[in-house]
PDB file of C-alpha atoms in Angstrom:
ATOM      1  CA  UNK O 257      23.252 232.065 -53.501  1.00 66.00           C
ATOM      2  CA  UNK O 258      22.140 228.526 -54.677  1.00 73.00           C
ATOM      3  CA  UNK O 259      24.579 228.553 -57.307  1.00 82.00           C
ATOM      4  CA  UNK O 260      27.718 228.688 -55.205  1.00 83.00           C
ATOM      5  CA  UNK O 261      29.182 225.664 -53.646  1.00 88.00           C
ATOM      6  CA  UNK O 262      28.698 224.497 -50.603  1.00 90.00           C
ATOM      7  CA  UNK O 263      31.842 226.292 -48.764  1.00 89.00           C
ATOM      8  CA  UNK O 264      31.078 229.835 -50.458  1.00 89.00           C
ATOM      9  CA  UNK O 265      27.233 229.757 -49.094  1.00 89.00           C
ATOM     10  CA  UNK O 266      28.975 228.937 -45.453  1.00 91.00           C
ATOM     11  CA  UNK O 267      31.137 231.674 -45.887  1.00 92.00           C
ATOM     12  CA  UNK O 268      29.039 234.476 -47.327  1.00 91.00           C
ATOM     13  CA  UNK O 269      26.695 233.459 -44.520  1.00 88.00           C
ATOM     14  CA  UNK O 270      29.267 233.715 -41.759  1.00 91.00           C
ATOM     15  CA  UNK O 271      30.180 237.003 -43.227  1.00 92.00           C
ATOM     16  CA  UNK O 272      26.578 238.184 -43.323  1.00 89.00           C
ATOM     17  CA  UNK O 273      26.128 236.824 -39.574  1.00 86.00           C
ATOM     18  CA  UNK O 274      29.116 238.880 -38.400  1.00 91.00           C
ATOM     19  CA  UNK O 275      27.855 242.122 -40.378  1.00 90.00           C
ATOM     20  CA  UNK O 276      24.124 241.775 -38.590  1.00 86.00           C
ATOM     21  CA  UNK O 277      25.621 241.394 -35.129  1.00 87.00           C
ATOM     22  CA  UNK O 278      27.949 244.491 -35.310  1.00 90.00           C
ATOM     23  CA  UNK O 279      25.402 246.503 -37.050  1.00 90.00           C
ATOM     24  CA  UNK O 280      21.917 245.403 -36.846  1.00 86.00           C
ATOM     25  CA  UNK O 281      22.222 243.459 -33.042  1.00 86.00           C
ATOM     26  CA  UNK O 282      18.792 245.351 -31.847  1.00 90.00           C
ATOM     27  CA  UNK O 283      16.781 243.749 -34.970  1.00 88.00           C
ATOM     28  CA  UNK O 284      18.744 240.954 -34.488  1.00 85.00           C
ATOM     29  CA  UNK O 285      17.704 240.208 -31.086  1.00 87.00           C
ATOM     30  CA  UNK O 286      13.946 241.717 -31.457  1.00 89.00           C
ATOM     31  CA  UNK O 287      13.884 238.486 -34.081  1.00 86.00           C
ATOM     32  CA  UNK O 288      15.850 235.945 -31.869  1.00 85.00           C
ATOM     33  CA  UNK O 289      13.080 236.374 -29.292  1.00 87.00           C
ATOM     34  CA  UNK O 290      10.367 236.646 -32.046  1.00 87.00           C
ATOM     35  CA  UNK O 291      11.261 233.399 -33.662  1.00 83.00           C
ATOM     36  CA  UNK O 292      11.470 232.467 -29.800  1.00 84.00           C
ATOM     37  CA  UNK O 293       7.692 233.445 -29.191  1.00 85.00           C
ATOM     38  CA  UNK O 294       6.102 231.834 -32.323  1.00 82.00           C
ATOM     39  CA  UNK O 295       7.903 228.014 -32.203  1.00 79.00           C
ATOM     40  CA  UNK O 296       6.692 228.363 -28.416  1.00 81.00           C
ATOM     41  CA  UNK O 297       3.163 229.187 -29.432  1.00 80.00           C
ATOM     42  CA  UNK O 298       2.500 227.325 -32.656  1.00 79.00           C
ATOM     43  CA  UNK O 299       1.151 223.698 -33.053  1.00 74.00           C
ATOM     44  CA  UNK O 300       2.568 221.695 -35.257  1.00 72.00           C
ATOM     45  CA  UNK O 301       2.692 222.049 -38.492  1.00 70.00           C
ATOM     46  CA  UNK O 302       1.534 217.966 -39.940  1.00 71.00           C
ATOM     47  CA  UNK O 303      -1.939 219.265 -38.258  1.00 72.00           C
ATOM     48  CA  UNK O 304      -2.266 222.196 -39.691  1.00 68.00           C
ATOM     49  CA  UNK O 305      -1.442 220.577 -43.109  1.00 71.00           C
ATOM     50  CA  UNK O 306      -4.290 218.305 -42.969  1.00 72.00           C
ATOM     51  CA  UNK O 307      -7.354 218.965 -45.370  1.00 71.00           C
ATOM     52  CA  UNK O 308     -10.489 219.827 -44.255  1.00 66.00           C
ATOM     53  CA  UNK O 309     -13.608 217.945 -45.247  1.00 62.00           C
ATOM     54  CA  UNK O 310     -16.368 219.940 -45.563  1.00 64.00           C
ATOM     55  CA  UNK O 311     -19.003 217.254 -46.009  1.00 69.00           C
ATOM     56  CA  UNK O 312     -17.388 215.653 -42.508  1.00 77.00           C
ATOM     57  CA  UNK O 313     -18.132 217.246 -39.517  1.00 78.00           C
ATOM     58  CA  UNK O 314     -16.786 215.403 -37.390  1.00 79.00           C
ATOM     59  CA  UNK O 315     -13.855 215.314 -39.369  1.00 78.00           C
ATOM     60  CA  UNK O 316     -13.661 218.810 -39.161  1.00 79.00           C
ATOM     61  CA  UNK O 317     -13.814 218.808 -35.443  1.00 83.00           C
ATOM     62  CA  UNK O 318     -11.318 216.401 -34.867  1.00 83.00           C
ATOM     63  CA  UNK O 319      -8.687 218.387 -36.827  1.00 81.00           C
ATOM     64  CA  UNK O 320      -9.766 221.414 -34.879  1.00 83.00           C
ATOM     65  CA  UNK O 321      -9.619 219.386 -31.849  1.00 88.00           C
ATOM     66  CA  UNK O 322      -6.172 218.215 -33.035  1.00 85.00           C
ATOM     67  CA  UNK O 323      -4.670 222.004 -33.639  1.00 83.00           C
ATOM     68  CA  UNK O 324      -5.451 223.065 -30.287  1.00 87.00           C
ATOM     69  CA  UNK O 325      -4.289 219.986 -28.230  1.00 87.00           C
ATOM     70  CA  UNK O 326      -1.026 220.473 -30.486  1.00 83.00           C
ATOM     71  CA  UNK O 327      -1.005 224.145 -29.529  1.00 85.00           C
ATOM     72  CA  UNK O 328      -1.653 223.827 -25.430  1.00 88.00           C
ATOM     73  CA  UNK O 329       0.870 221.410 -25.554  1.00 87.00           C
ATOM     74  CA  UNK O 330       3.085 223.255 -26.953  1.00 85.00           C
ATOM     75  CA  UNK O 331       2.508 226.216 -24.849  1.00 87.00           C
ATOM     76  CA  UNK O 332       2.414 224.717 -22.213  1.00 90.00           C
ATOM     77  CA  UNK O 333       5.262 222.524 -21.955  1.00 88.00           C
ATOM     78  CA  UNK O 334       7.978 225.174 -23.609  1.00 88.00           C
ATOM     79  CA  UNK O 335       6.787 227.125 -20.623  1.00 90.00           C
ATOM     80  CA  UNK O 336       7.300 224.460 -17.855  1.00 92.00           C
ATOM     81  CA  UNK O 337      10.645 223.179 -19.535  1.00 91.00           C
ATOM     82  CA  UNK O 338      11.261 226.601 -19.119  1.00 91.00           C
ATOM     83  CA  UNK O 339      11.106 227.187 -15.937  1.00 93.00           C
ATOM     84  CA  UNK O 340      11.683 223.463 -14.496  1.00 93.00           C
ATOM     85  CA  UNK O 341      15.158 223.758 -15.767  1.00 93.00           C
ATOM     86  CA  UNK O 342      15.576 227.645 -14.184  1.00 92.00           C
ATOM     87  CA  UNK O 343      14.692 226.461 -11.177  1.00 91.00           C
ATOM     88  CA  UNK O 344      16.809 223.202 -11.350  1.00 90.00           C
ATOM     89  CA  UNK O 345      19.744 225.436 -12.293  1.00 89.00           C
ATOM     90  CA  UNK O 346      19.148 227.793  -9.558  1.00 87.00           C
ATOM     91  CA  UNK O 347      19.441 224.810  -7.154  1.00 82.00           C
ATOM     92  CA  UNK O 348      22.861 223.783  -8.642  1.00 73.00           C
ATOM     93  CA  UNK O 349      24.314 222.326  -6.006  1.00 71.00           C
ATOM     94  CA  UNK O 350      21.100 220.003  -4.523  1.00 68.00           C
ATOM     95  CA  UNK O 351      21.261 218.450  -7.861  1.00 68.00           C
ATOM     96  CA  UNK O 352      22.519 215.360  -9.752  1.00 82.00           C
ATOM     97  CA  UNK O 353      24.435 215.686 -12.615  1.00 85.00           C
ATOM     98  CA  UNK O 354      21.441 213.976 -14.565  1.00 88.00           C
ATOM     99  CA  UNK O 355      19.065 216.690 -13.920  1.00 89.00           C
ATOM    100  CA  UNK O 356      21.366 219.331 -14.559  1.00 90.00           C
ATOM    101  CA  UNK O 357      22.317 217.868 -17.787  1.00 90.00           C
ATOM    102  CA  UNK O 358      18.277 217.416 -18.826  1.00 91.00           C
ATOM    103  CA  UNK O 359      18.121 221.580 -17.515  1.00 92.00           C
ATOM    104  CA  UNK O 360      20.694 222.282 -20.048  1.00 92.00           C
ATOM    105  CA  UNK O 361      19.462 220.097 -23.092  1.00 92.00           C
ATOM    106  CA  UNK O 362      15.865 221.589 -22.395  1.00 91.00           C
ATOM    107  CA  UNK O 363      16.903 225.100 -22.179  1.00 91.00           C
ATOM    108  CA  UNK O 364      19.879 224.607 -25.018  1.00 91.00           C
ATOM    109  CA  UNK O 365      16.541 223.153 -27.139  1.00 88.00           C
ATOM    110  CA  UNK O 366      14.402 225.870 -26.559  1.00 86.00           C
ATOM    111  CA  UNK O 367      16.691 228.624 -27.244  1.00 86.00           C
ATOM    112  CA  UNK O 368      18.993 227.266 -30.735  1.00 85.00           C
ATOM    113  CA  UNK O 369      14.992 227.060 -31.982  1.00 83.00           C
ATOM    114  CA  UNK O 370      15.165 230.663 -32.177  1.00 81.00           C
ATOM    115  CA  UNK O 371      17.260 230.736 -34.567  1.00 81.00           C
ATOM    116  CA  UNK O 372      14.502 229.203 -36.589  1.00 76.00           C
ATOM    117  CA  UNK O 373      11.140 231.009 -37.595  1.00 71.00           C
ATOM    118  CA  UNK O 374       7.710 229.579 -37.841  1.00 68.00           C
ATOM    119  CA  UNK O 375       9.013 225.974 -36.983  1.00 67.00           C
ATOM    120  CA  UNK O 376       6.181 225.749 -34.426  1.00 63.00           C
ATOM    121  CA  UNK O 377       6.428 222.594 -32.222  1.00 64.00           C
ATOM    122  CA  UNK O 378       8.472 220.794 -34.520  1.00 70.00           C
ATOM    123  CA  UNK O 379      12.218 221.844 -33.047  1.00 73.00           C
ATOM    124  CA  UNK O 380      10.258 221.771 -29.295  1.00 75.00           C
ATOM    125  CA  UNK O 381       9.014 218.093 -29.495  1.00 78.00           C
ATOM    126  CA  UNK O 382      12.073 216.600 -28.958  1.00 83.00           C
ATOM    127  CA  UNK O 383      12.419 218.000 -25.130  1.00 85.00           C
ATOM    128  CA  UNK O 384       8.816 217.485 -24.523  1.00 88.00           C
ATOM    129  CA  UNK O 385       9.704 213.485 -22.654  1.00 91.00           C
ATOM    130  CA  UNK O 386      12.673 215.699 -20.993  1.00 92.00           C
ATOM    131  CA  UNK O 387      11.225 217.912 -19.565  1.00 92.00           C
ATOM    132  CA  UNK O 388       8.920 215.663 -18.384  1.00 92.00           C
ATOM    133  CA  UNK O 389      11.213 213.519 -16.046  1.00 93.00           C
ATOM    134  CA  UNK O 390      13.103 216.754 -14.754  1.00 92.00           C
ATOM    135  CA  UNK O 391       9.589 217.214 -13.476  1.00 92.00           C
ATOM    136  CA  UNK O 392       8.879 214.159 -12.160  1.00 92.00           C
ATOM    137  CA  UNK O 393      12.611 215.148 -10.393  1.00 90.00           C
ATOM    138  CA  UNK O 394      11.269 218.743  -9.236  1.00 88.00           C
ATOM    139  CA  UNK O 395       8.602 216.515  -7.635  1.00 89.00           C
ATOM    140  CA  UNK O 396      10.666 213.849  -6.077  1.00 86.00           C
ATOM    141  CA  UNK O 397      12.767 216.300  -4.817  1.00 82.00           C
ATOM    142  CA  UNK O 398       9.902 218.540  -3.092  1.00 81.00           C
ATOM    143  CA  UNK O 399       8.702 215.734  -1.256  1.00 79.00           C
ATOM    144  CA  UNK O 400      11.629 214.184  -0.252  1.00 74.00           C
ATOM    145  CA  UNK O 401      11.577 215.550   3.024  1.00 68.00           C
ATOM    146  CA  UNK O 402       8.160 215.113   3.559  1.00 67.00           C
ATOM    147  CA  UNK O 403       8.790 211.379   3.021  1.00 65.00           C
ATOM    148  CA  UNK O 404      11.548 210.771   6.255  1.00 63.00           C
ATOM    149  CA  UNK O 405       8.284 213.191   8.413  1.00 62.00           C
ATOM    150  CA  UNK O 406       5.619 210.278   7.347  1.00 58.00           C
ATOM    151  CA  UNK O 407       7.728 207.069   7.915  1.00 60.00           C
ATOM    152  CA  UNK O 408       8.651 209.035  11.513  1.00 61.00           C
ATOM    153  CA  UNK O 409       4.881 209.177  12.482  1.00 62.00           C
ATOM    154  CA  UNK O 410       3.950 205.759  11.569  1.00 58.00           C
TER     155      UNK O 410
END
């Protein structure tokens, strides 16, 4: 495969995509959502490259520390930007363009990383900032109406 030009390796590959979705879609998709899983629940990989010093303990511990900051956050924003942009899509028509568009980059993000295994965080971290402003939206948006009840009281 690595000695045939550039156009035959796009081809045979296009060829070999085609034969795995008419006769292997099941283990197809069981990998899709695999692939999904793992770059949702790894950290990233520069942290886990790092060397451990023995002689350092504190070294040690800060690497550790390191892996499972990179790991949470992982975890936990894939899920949010998850299901921020659901529920931004869900309320389609409340919305501005601008936080629809973030709902689709986010979600358009998460799921082309799929197509990738064991990338951890590394395909993720690019939606990370996004999906934190659609949540500062979410929020903006849930106490909007609250807002117009305060200024009415005062």
């Amino acid at each position: 495969f690595k000695k045939l030009n550039h156009i035959q390796q796009k081809r045979i590959a296009n060829q070999d995509f085609i034969n795995q979705l008419s006769n292997n879609s099941i283990n197809l998709g069981k990998a899709f959502f695999i692939n999904l899983y793992i770059n949702s629940t790894k950290g990233t990989a520069s942290v886990h490259g790092l060397k451990e010093n023995d002689s350092n303990r504190m070294y040690t511990l800060f690497i550790y520390l390191l892996k499972a900051v990179s790991k949470i956050q992982n975890i936990m924003l894939s899920i949010l930007g998850l299901f921020v942009s659901f529920y931004t899509l869900k309320r389609f028509n409340q919305k501005s363009k601008f936080e629809i568009f973030l709902s689709f980059t986010i979600l358009s993000v998460i799921f082309l990383s799929a197509i990738s295994s064991d990338q951890g965080d590394r395909l993720h971290l690019i939606i990370f900032p996004l999906v934190l402003i659609l949540i500062g939206f979410v929020i903006k948006n849930f106490f909007e109406p609250y807002k117009y009840e305060y200024k009415n009281r005062i």
